[in-house]
GROMACS .gro file of C-alpha atoms in nm:
model
  473
    1MET     CA    1  13.768   9.187   3.117
    2ALA     CA    2  14.037   9.407   2.968
    3GLU     CA    3  14.340   9.507   3.168
    4THR     CA    4  14.591   9.786   3.132
    5GLY     CA    5  14.864   9.556   3.257
    6PRO     CA    6  14.957   9.342   3.555
    7ALA     CA    7  14.885   9.487   3.898
    8LYS     CA    8  15.185   9.645   4.065
    9ARG     CA    9  15.250   9.647   4.435
   10PRO     CA   10  15.253  10.005   4.562
   11SER     CA   11  15.602  10.131   4.632
   12ALA     CA   12  15.707  10.273   4.969
   13ALA     CA   13  15.682  10.623   4.822
   14GLN     CA   14  15.328  10.555   4.701
   15ARG     CA   15  15.221  10.427   5.041
   16ARG     CA   16  15.369  10.730   5.216
   17VAL     CA   17  15.194  10.975   4.987
   18LEU     CA   18  14.860  10.794   5.011
   19ALA     CA   19  14.825  10.860   5.386
   20PRO     CA   20  14.805  11.243   5.372
   21LEU     CA   21  14.594  11.234   5.056
   22ALA     CA   22  14.338  10.998   5.211
   23LEU     CA   23  14.331  11.193   5.537
   24ALA     CA   24  14.271  11.513   5.342
   25GLN     CA   25  13.966  11.360   5.174
   26PHE     CA   26  13.848  11.234   5.514
   27ILE     CA   27  13.858  11.571   5.688
   28CYS     CA   28  13.690  11.755   5.401
   29SER     CA   29  13.408  11.501   5.387
   30PHE     CA   30  13.384  11.507   5.767
   31ALA     CA   31  13.339  11.885   5.759
   32GLY     CA   32  13.046  11.849   5.521
   33SER     CA   33  12.844  11.620   5.750
   34ASN     CA   34  12.951  11.657   6.113
   35MET     CA   35  12.747  11.976   6.159
   36ASN     CA   36  12.430  11.776   6.090
   37VAL     CA   37  12.423  11.653   6.452
   38MET     CA   38  12.510  11.996   6.593
   39ILE     CA   39  12.197  12.164   6.459
   40ASN     CA   40  12.029  12.215   6.796
   41ASP     CA   41  12.352  12.298   6.983
   42ILE     CA   42  12.472  12.554   6.728
   43SER     CA   43  12.131  12.716   6.682
   44ASN     CA   44  12.090  12.753   7.060
   45ASP     CA   45  12.445  12.874   7.124
   46LEU     CA   46  12.455  13.122   6.837
   47ASP     CA   47  12.088  13.226   6.871
   48THR     CA   48  11.998  13.119   6.518
   49THR     CA   49  11.759  12.870   6.356
   50VAL     CA   50  11.780  12.525   6.201
   51GLN     CA   51  11.748  12.692   5.862
   52GLY     CA   52  12.046  12.915   5.949
   53VAL     CA   53  12.261  12.609   6.019
   54GLN     CA   54  12.137  12.447   5.697
   55VAL     CA   55  12.243  12.757   5.504
   56ALA     CA   56  12.591  12.744   5.663
   57ILE     CA   57  12.630  12.376   5.566
   58THR     CA   58  12.505  12.436   5.213
   59ILE     CA   59  12.728  12.740   5.157
   60PHE     CA   60  13.032  12.535   5.263
   61LEU     CA   61  12.947  12.264   5.011
   62LEU     CA   62  12.862  12.524   4.747
   63VAL     CA   63  13.189  12.717   4.785
   64MET     CA   64  13.373  12.390   4.732
   65ALA     CA   65  13.172  12.314   4.420
   66ALA     CA   66  13.204  12.665   4.278
   67LEU     CA   67  13.581  12.690   4.326
   68MET     CA   68  13.687  12.331   4.256
   69ILE     CA   69  13.734  12.388   3.882
   70PRO     CA   70  13.953  12.699   3.933
   71GLY     CA   71  14.135  12.506   4.206
   72GLY     CA   72  14.211  12.225   3.965
   73LYS     CA   73  14.349  12.469   3.706
   74LEU     CA   74  14.572  12.641   3.961
   75THR     CA   75  14.751  12.311   4.025
   76ASP     CA   76  14.894  12.328   3.672
   77ARG     CA   77  15.025  12.678   3.727
   78TYR     CA   78  15.157  12.656   4.083
   79GLY     CA   79  15.210  12.284   4.132
   80ARG     CA   80  15.003  12.022   4.301
   81LYS     CA   81  15.192  12.007   4.631
   82ARG     CA   82  15.199  12.385   4.672
   83CYS     CA   83  14.823  12.410   4.616
   84PHE     CA   84  14.768  12.119   4.854
   85LEU     CA   85  14.961  12.289   5.136
   86ALA     CA   86  14.801  12.628   5.067
   87GLY     CA   87  14.457  12.468   5.087
   88LEU     CA   88  14.542  12.298   5.416
   89THR     CA   89  14.657  12.631   5.562
   90VAL     CA   90  14.341  12.818   5.463
   91TYR     CA   91  14.129  12.530   5.585
   92GLY     CA   92  14.304  12.521   5.923
   93VAL     CA   93  14.255  12.896   5.975
   94GLY     CA   94  13.887  12.858   5.889
   95ALA     CA   95  13.844  12.572   6.137
   96LEU     CA   96  13.998  12.773   6.421
   97LEU     CA   97  13.788  13.079   6.335
   98SER     CA   98  13.475  12.860   6.338
   99ALA     CA   99  13.565  12.730   6.683
  100LEU     CA  100  13.579  13.088   6.814
  101SER     CA  101  13.274  13.223   6.628
  102PRO     CA  102  13.041  13.442   6.839
  103GLY     CA  103  12.758  13.429   6.587
  104LEU     CA  104  12.632  13.268   6.267
  105GLY     CA  105  12.802  13.528   6.046
  106VAL     CA  106  13.151  13.446   6.172
  107LEU     CA  107  13.073  13.074   6.154
  108ILE     CA  108  12.981  13.115   5.788
  109VAL     CA  109  13.306  13.305   5.721
  110GLY     CA  110  13.518  13.043   5.896
  111ASN     CA  111  13.341  12.719   5.809
  112SER     CA  112  13.151  12.798   5.491
  113ILE     CA  113  13.392  13.037   5.320
  114LEU     CA  114  13.749  12.970   5.440
  115GLU     CA  115  13.712  12.593   5.484
  116GLY     CA  116  13.531  12.582   5.148
  117ILE     CA  117  13.813  12.773   4.974
  118GLY     CA  118  14.075  12.557   5.144
  119THR     CA  119  13.900  12.240   5.032
  120ALA     CA  120  13.876  12.364   4.673
  121LEU     CA  121  14.253  12.415   4.672
  122LEU     CA  122  14.357  12.089   4.838
  123ILE     CA  123  14.116  11.831   4.694
  124PRO     CA  124  14.209  11.850   4.321
  125PRO     CA  125  14.575  11.765   4.401
  126VAL     CA  126  14.454  11.458   4.591
  127TYR     CA  127  14.299  11.309   4.277
  128ILE     CA  128  14.563  11.434   4.034
  129LEU     CA  129  14.851  11.292   4.239
  130THR     CA  130  14.671  10.962   4.286
  131THR     CA  131  14.606  10.929   3.913
  132LEU     CA  132  14.967  11.015   3.825
  133LEU     CA  133  15.140  10.804   4.091
  134PHE     CA  134  14.928  10.490   4.053
  135GLU     CA  135  14.952  10.405   3.684
  136ASP     CA  136  14.787  10.065   3.636
  137MET     CA  137  14.415  10.011   3.679
  138THR     CA  138  14.427   9.776   3.977
  139SER     CA  139  14.671   9.976   4.188
  140ARG     CA  140  14.482  10.294   4.105
  141ALA     CA  141  14.157  10.125   4.211
  142ARG     CA  142  14.327  10.026   4.536
  143ALA     CA  143  14.446  10.382   4.598
  144PHE     CA  144  14.113  10.540   4.508
  145GLY     CA  145  13.946  10.275   4.723
  146VAL     CA  146  14.142  10.392   5.029
  147ILE     CA  147  14.079  10.759   4.951
  148MET     CA  148  13.709  10.715   4.880
  149ALA     CA  149  13.673  10.488   5.183
  150LEU     CA  150  13.808  10.759   5.411
  151GLY     CA  151  13.603  11.019   5.226
  152GLY     CA  152  13.287  10.815   5.264
  153ILE     CA  153  13.368  10.736   5.627
  154GLY     CA  154  13.431  11.105   5.692
  155ALA     CA  155  13.088  11.188   5.555
  156ALA     CA  156  12.909  10.896   5.718
  157ALA     CA  157  13.098  10.901   6.051
  158GLY     CA  158  13.090  11.279   6.072
  159PRO     CA  159  12.762  11.269   6.266
  160LEU     CA  160  12.897  11.011   6.514
  161ILE     CA  161  13.236  11.177   6.571
  162GLY     CA  162  13.081  11.523   6.576
  163GLY     CA  163  12.807  11.403   6.811
  164LEU     CA  164  13.055  11.252   7.057
  165ILE     CA  165  13.274  11.562   7.059
  166THR     CA  166  12.972  11.791   7.093
  167SER     CA  167  12.828  11.596   7.386
  168TRP     CA  168  13.156  11.537   7.568
  169ILE     CA  169  13.305  11.882   7.515
  170SER     CA  170  13.133  12.131   7.282
  171TRP     CA  171  13.043  12.173   6.917
  172ARG     CA  172  13.333  12.417   6.899
  173ALA     CA  173  13.577  12.138   6.985
  174ALA     CA  174  13.476  11.959   6.663
  175PHE     CA  175  13.638  12.243   6.468
  176VAL     CA  176  13.950  12.223   6.685
  177PHE     CA  177  13.959  11.851   6.596
  178GLN     CA  178  13.957  11.945   6.228
  179ALA     CA  179  14.247  12.186   6.278
  180LEU     CA  180  14.448  11.915   6.456
  181VAL     CA  181  14.391  11.666   6.174
  182VAL     CA  182  14.501  11.932   5.923
  183ALA     CA  183  14.822  11.979   6.122
  184VAL     CA  184  14.889  11.603   6.103
  185ILE     CA  185  14.831  11.608   5.726
  186VAL     CA  186  15.080  11.894   5.684
  187VAL     CA  187  15.345  11.692   5.869
  188LEU     CA  188  15.277  11.380   5.660
  189SER     CA  189  15.285  11.584   5.339
  190ARG     CA  190  15.664  11.620   5.353
  191HIS     CA  191  15.678  11.285   5.169
  192ILE     CA  192  15.482  11.416   4.872
  193GLU     CA  193  15.678  11.474   4.552
  194ASP     CA  194  15.503  11.640   4.260
  195PRO     CA  195  15.551  11.416   3.953
  196LEU     CA  196  15.490  11.705   3.712
  197PRO     CA  197  15.667  12.043   3.717
  198ALA     CA  198  15.462  12.358   3.774
  199ASP     CA  199  15.409  12.589   3.478
  200PRO     CA  200  15.404  12.950   3.607
  201GLU     CA  201  15.334  13.076   3.254
  202ARG     CA  202  15.014  12.871   3.225
  203PRO     CA  203  14.726  13.118   3.162
  204PHE     CA  204  14.437  13.137   3.409
  205ASP     CA  205  14.086  13.229   3.294
  206THR     CA  206  13.975  13.471   3.567
  207VAL     CA  207  13.655  13.573   3.389
  208GLY     CA  208  13.557  13.209   3.343
  209ALA     CA  209  13.627  13.137   3.711
  210VAL     CA  210  13.399  13.423   3.822
  211LEU     CA  211  13.119  13.327   3.582
  212SER     CA  212  13.122  12.956   3.669
  213ALA     CA  213  13.127  13.025   4.043
  214ALA     CA  214  12.853  13.287   4.022
  215GLY     CA  215  12.630  13.062   3.814
  216LEU     CA  216  12.656  12.768   4.055
  217VAL     CA  217  12.600  12.990   4.359
  218LEU     CA  218  12.286  13.147   4.208
  219VAL     CA  219  12.137  12.807   4.117
  220VAL     CA  220  12.184  12.658   4.466
  221MET     CA  221  12.071  12.976   4.643
  222GLY     CA  222  11.760  12.962   4.428
  223ILE     CA  223  11.684  12.615   4.560
  224LEU     CA  224  11.737  12.736   4.918
  225ALA     CA  225  11.489  13.018   4.860
  226ALA     CA  226  11.213  12.774   4.759
  227ASP     CA  227  11.045  12.764   5.102
  228ASN     CA  228  11.048  13.143   5.145
  229ASN     CA  229  10.967  13.305   4.813
  230VAL     CA  230  10.879  13.122   4.494
  231TRP     CA  231  10.943  13.429   4.277
  232LEU     CA  232  11.286  13.481   4.433
  233MET     CA  233  11.362  13.114   4.371
  234ALA     CA  234  11.258  13.142   4.007
  235GLY     CA  235  11.457  13.462   3.960
  236LEU     CA  236  11.775  13.316   4.108
  237LEU     CA  237  11.744  12.995   3.906
  238VAL     CA  238  11.693  13.185   3.581
  239LEU     CA  239  11.978  13.424   3.660
  240GLY     CA  240  12.203  13.130   3.750
  241GLY     CA  241  12.115  12.950   3.428
  242LEU     CA  242  12.187  13.259   3.220
  243THR     CA  243  12.521  13.310   3.397
  244LEU     CA  244  12.624  12.951   3.325
  245LEU     CA  245  12.519  12.998   2.963
  246TRP     CA  246  12.735  13.311   2.952
  247PHE     CA  247  13.021  13.105   3.095
  248PHE     CA  248  12.997  12.841   2.820
  249ARG     CA  249  12.976  13.110   2.550
  250HIS     CA  250  13.286  13.270   2.701
  251VAL     CA  251  13.466  12.935   2.692
  252ARG     CA  252  13.374  12.881   2.327
  253ALA     CA  253  13.498  13.230   2.239
  254LEU     CA  254  13.836  13.167   2.405
  255GLU     CA  255  13.877  12.830   2.236
  256SER     CA  256  13.788  12.983   1.898
  257ALA     CA  257  14.057  13.246   1.956
  258GLY     CA  258  14.315  12.976   2.034
  259LYS     CA  259  14.334  13.066   2.404
  260GLU     CA  260  14.304  12.837   2.705
  261PRO     CA  261  13.972  12.865   2.893
  262LEU     CA  262  13.902  12.765   3.254
  263LEU     CA  263  13.728  12.450   3.135
  264SER     CA  264  13.761  12.306   2.786
  265ILE     CA  265  13.437  12.209   2.615
  266SER     CA  266  13.619  11.901   2.487
  267LEU     CA  267  13.600  11.752   2.838
  268PHE     CA  268  13.232  11.696   2.772
  269ARG     CA  269  13.286  11.509   2.446
  270ASP     CA  270  13.365  11.182   2.621
  271ARG     CA  271  13.038  10.995   2.672
  272THR     CA  272  13.177  10.760   2.936
  273SER     CA  273  13.319  11.046   3.141
  274ASN     CA  274  12.993  11.243   3.114
  275LEU     CA  275  12.790  10.952   3.245
  276GLY     CA  276  13.047  10.894   3.519
  277LEU     CA  277  13.017  11.259   3.626
  278ILE     CA  278  12.638  11.225   3.649
  279THR     CA  279  12.672  10.920   3.873
  280GLN     CA  280  12.927  11.102   4.092
  281ASN     CA  281  12.697  11.400   4.133
  282ILE     CA  282  12.397  11.190   4.234
  283GLN     CA  283  12.598  10.963   4.465
  284TRP     CA  284  12.710  11.257   4.679
  285LEU     CA  285  12.365  11.415   4.653
  286LEU     CA  286  12.217  11.098   4.802
  287LEU     CA  287  12.482  11.072   5.074
  288MET     CA  288  12.459  11.431   5.197
  289GLY     CA  289  12.085  11.463   5.138
  290THR     CA  290  12.013  11.148   5.339
  291SER     CA  291  12.258  11.248   5.613
  292PHE     CA  292  12.106  11.592   5.664
  293THR     CA  293  11.744  11.479   5.638
  294VAL     CA  294  11.771  11.186   5.880
  295ALA     CA  295  11.993  11.374   6.128
  296ALA     CA  296  11.769  11.683   6.134
  297PHE     CA  297  11.453  11.472   6.164
  298LEU     CA  298  11.589  11.272   6.457
  299GLN     CA  299  11.699  11.584   6.645
  300VAL     CA  300  11.422  11.832   6.574
  301VAL     CA  301  11.119  11.601   6.541
  302ARG     CA  302  11.217  11.302   6.755
  303GLY     CA  303  11.422  11.501   7.009
  304TYR     CA  304  11.743  11.292   7.003
  305ASP     CA  305  12.069  11.451   7.112
  306ALA     CA  306  12.394  11.470   6.914
  307VAL     CA  307  12.538  11.141   7.044
  308GLU     CA  308  12.219  10.940   6.996
  309THR     CA  309  12.185  11.074   6.643
  310GLY     CA  310  12.550  11.007   6.565
  311VAL     CA  311  12.537  10.650   6.694
  312ILE     CA  312  12.256  10.567   6.452
  313PHE     CA  313  12.478  10.678   6.163
  314THR     CA  314  12.733  10.414   6.261
  315ALA     CA  315  12.532  10.179   6.041
  316ALA     CA  316  12.603  10.391   5.732
  317THR     CA  317  12.968  10.422   5.831
  318LEU     CA  318  13.011  10.046   5.863
  319GLY     CA  319  12.846   9.992   5.526
  320LEU     CA  320  13.070  10.245   5.355
  321LEU     CA  321  13.380  10.106   5.522
  322ALA     CA  322  13.303   9.747   5.425
  323THR     CA  323  13.242   9.810   5.056
  324SER     CA  324  13.490  10.095   4.998
  325LEU     CA  325  13.782   9.896   5.135
  326ALA     CA  326  13.681   9.606   4.910
  327ALA     CA  327  13.718   9.832   4.602
  328GLN     CA  328  14.029   9.656   4.474
  329ARG     CA  329  13.882   9.305   4.498
  330LEU     CA  330  13.555   9.420   4.346
  331ALA     CA  331  13.738   9.592   4.058
  332GLU     CA  332  13.924   9.269   3.986
  333ARG     CA  333  13.606   9.061   3.972
  334ARG     CA  334  13.336   9.286   3.829
  335PRO     CA  335  13.315   9.558   3.560
  336GLN     CA  336  13.295   9.906   3.707
  337ARG     CA  337  12.966   9.964   3.526
  338SER     CA  338  12.815   9.666   3.711
  339LEU     CA  339  12.942   9.795   4.045
  340ILE     CA  340  12.787  10.138   3.991
  341ILE     CA  341  12.453   9.987   3.890
  342ALA     CA  342  12.455   9.757   4.193
  343GLY     CA  343  12.546  10.049   4.417
  344PHE     CA  344  12.249  10.256   4.304
  345VAL     CA  345  12.009   9.964   4.344
  346VAL     CA  346  12.122   9.900   4.703
  347THR     CA  347  12.123  10.271   4.792
  348ILE     CA  348  11.771  10.326   4.658
  349ALA     CA  349  11.657  10.018   4.850
  350GLY     CA  350  11.805  10.174   5.163
  351ILE     CA  351  11.613  10.498   5.107
  352VAL     CA  352  11.291  10.300   5.060
  353VAL     CA  353  11.355  10.124   5.392
  354LEU     CA  354  11.417  10.461   5.562
  355ILE     CA  355  11.079  10.580   5.434
  356ALA     CA  356  10.894  10.260   5.530
  357MET     CA  357  11.035  10.237   5.883
  358VAL     CA  358  10.967  10.593   5.999
  359ASP     CA  359  10.599  10.528   6.079
  360SER     CA  360  10.639  10.162   6.177
  361PHE     CA  361  10.870  10.201   6.476
  362SER     CA  362  10.929  10.483   6.725
  363SER     CA  363  11.286  10.377   6.806
  364ALA     CA  364  11.571  10.555   6.627
  365TRP     CA  365  11.727  10.212   6.565
  366ALA     CA  366  11.459  10.158   6.301
  367PHE     CA  367  11.671  10.386   6.082
  368ALA     CA  368  11.979  10.160   6.109
  369PRO     CA  369  11.887   9.901   5.839
  370GLY     CA  370  11.816  10.171   5.581
  371LEU     CA  371  12.133  10.363   5.665
  372LEU     CA  372  12.335  10.041   5.643
  373LEU     CA  373  12.202   9.975   5.292
  374VAL     CA  374  12.273  10.335   5.188
  375GLY     CA  375  12.630  10.302   5.317
  376LEU     CA  376  12.684   9.967   5.144
  377GLY     CA  377  12.548  10.095   4.815
  378LEU     CA  378  12.747  10.417   4.813
  379GLY     CA  379  13.065  10.239   4.913
  380VAL     CA  380  13.029  10.001   4.618
  381MET     CA  381  13.007  10.277   4.356
  382LEU     CA  382  13.205  10.579   4.480
  383THR     CA  383  13.544  10.443   4.370
  384PRO     CA  384  13.439  10.307   4.027
  385SER     CA  385  13.277  10.638   3.932
  386VAL     CA  386  13.590  10.836   4.021
  387ASN     CA  387  13.815  10.586   3.844
  388ILE     CA  388  13.607  10.596   3.526
  389VAL     CA  389  13.623  10.975   3.505
  390GLN     CA  390  13.986  11.026   3.607
  391SER     CA  391  14.110  10.746   3.383
  392SER     CA  392  13.931  10.881   3.077
  393PHE     CA  393  14.193  11.152   3.019
  394PRO     CA  394  14.573  11.167   2.978
  395GLU     CA  395  14.819  11.318   3.226
  396ASP     CA  396  14.821  11.667   3.079
  397ARG     CA  397  14.445  11.700   3.135
  398GLN     CA  398  14.432  11.571   3.492
  399GLY     CA  399  14.417  11.924   3.638
  400GLU     CA  400  14.108  12.007   3.435
  401ILE     CA  401  13.920  11.682   3.483
  402SER     CA  402  14.004  11.658   3.853
  403GLY     CA  403  13.864  12.005   3.914
  404LEU     CA  404  13.553  11.928   3.711
  405SER     CA  405  13.505  11.591   3.879
  406ARG     CA  406  13.534  11.729   4.231
  407SER     CA  407  13.316  12.028   4.143
  408VAL     CA  408  13.043  11.800   4.013
  409SER     CA  409  13.063  11.580   4.325
  410ASN     CA  410  13.054  11.874   4.566
  411LEU     CA  411  12.773  12.035   4.369
  412GLY     CA  412  12.586  11.709   4.430
  413SER     CA  413  12.657  11.740   4.804
  414SER     CA  414  12.529  12.097   4.817
  415LEU     CA  415  12.222  12.011   4.608
  416GLY     CA  416  12.146  11.716   4.835
  417THR     CA  417  12.150  11.934   5.144
  418ALA     CA  418  11.967  12.217   4.969
  419VAL     CA  419  11.693  12.012   4.800
  420ALA     CA  420  11.617  11.756   5.072
  421GLY     CA  421  11.686  12.005   5.351
  422THR     CA  422  11.454  12.267   5.205
  423ILE     CA  423  11.169  12.016   5.174
  424LEU     CA  424  11.222  11.895   5.533
  425VAL     CA  425  11.268  12.237   5.692
  426ALA     CA  426  10.950  12.365   5.524
  427GLY     CA  427  10.739  12.148   5.757
  428PHE     CA  428  10.948  11.942   5.999
  429THR     CA  429  10.688  11.666   6.011
  430THR     CA  430  10.689  11.298   5.923
  431ARG     CA  431  10.518  11.392   5.597
  432SER     CA  432  10.789  11.644   5.500
  433TYR     CA  433  11.054  11.383   5.592
  434GLY     CA  434  10.883  11.135   5.362
  435ALA     CA  435  10.863  11.391   5.081
  436ALA     CA  436  11.234  11.469   5.112
  437MET     CA  437  11.331  11.102   5.105
  438VAL     CA  438  11.101  11.024   4.810
  439THR     CA  439  11.268  11.308   4.620
  440LEU     CA  440  11.610  11.151   4.693
  441ALA     CA  441  11.486  10.811   4.575
  442VAL     CA  442  11.365  10.959   4.245
  443LEU     CA  443  11.702  11.128   4.194
  444GLY     CA  444  11.865  10.794   4.271
  445LEU     CA  445  11.667  10.639   3.986
  446ILE     CA  446  11.811  10.903   3.753
  447GLY     CA  447  12.159  10.803   3.867
  448LEU     CA  448  12.074  10.438   3.806
  449ALA     CA  449  11.962  10.521   3.453
  450ALA     CA  450  12.291  10.703   3.386
  451ALA     CA  451  12.486  10.403   3.518
  452ALA     CA  452  12.291  10.167   3.292
  453LEU     CA  453  12.390  10.382   2.992
  454LEU     CA  454  12.762  10.344   3.065
  455PRO     CA  455  12.936  10.147   2.787
  456ARG     CA  456  12.997   9.782   2.855
  457PRO     CA  457  13.363   9.683   2.909
  458ALA     CA  458  13.419   9.537   2.561
  459SER     CA  459  13.312   9.862   2.394
  460ILE     CA  460  13.560  10.085   2.572
  461ALA     CA  461  13.886  10.155   2.396
  462HIS     CA  462  14.210  10.245   2.567
  463ASP     CA  463  14.549  10.348   2.440
  464ALA     CA  464  14.877  10.162   2.455
  465VAL     CA  465  15.014  10.332   2.766
  466GLY     CA  466  14.696  10.282   2.962
  467THR     CA  467  14.603  10.645   3.030
  468ARG     CA  468  14.249  10.546   2.949
  469ALA     CA  469  14.142  10.272   3.183
  470PRO     CA  470  13.894  10.004   3.089
  471GLU     CA  471  13.563   9.962   3.261
  472GLY     CA  472  13.646   9.608   3.349
  473GLY     CA  473  13.909   9.679   3.618
   0.00000   0.00000   0.00000
């Protein structure tokens, strides 16, 4: 396997900066999944429906996806640390507003909108700073392993932590918990030093930002409308597709005129990065789709409370923790392509088990083996996919690719909740649960196919300074 150079031990400065970056990924991932076990509590308290809570969760994930690319570009103009702190501030305000919300509308403003905007501002700096501060492949794999481990744990343990807080105190206290974690991150962030100077004169493509966000929003809202009005769904999907087409035509026009667009078309000319982005999207789609479907089924159909539902998800958390924290050792021993393929195989196997066990056993613990496999599989491949994409571009393009990478991942999260959730909510029966999980398994097979098409280690070139990392870790 090729190497970019000998592994370096992380310096004290690197270790200090890794803590707030990893915690930031944790709390953002936590926010995307912890509401899954609060469905009954929130719907009863705010006099809304399960579908209303699903919409709030999906909008949060969608706002992140729609604004992540603009958020990545803003880091070049205003600096990575400044955007990171601004995002934390907006996020914290949104969490507190959510805790005080008297109805679903205010919850959507606080959780879905403000927390979504805050996340879009703070997440791109996490990946840019990690890529810039950890220069060799092995140390970068170690750093991304910690970040993705906490991100995966936040998503997988969100139901457990949220369930415990909801049962012991209130669902509102879970948002106070988020605000407290944000405060800790702000304190730890004093150690962060931006390795690249901000460029206030860097142009920002406002039109492109509006078009890209609008297109993504329309597409996901179209999916959410599937169980209510087929014609509305079709109209939104077509309108979203046309808006995204308009966005790409706008980008081409700017590039032809020698101006800087929101997202350069050249980012999509790297085959390895493109395939890595597809695997990222489907990984998070599987994680969030499975989390919402299983959590909602256990609560609404089986009648389990928040704690009981959360405890079952401990299996997924343990799986993610075990394999994510082993990212460095795995990267040293196996090509990243092999890890991603193995991850999809194990994850799909877990989904198959979740489908097979639902009719065989009445106990909620029957879901534990499948969730464990899903956690193990996702933990194996989350870090390699990120590393492949981030390492495919030089330093001066990290703002662009980080925004695109995170946008693609969060779009996968929102699609997972929207697609699987819409199928489940349409019937709330064992049959609709099975249909939702089969859909996720089929999408997993698409991700597996993309992983199999990744170039083998020997065929991947990299430059002398190692800005392009090899597949072989």
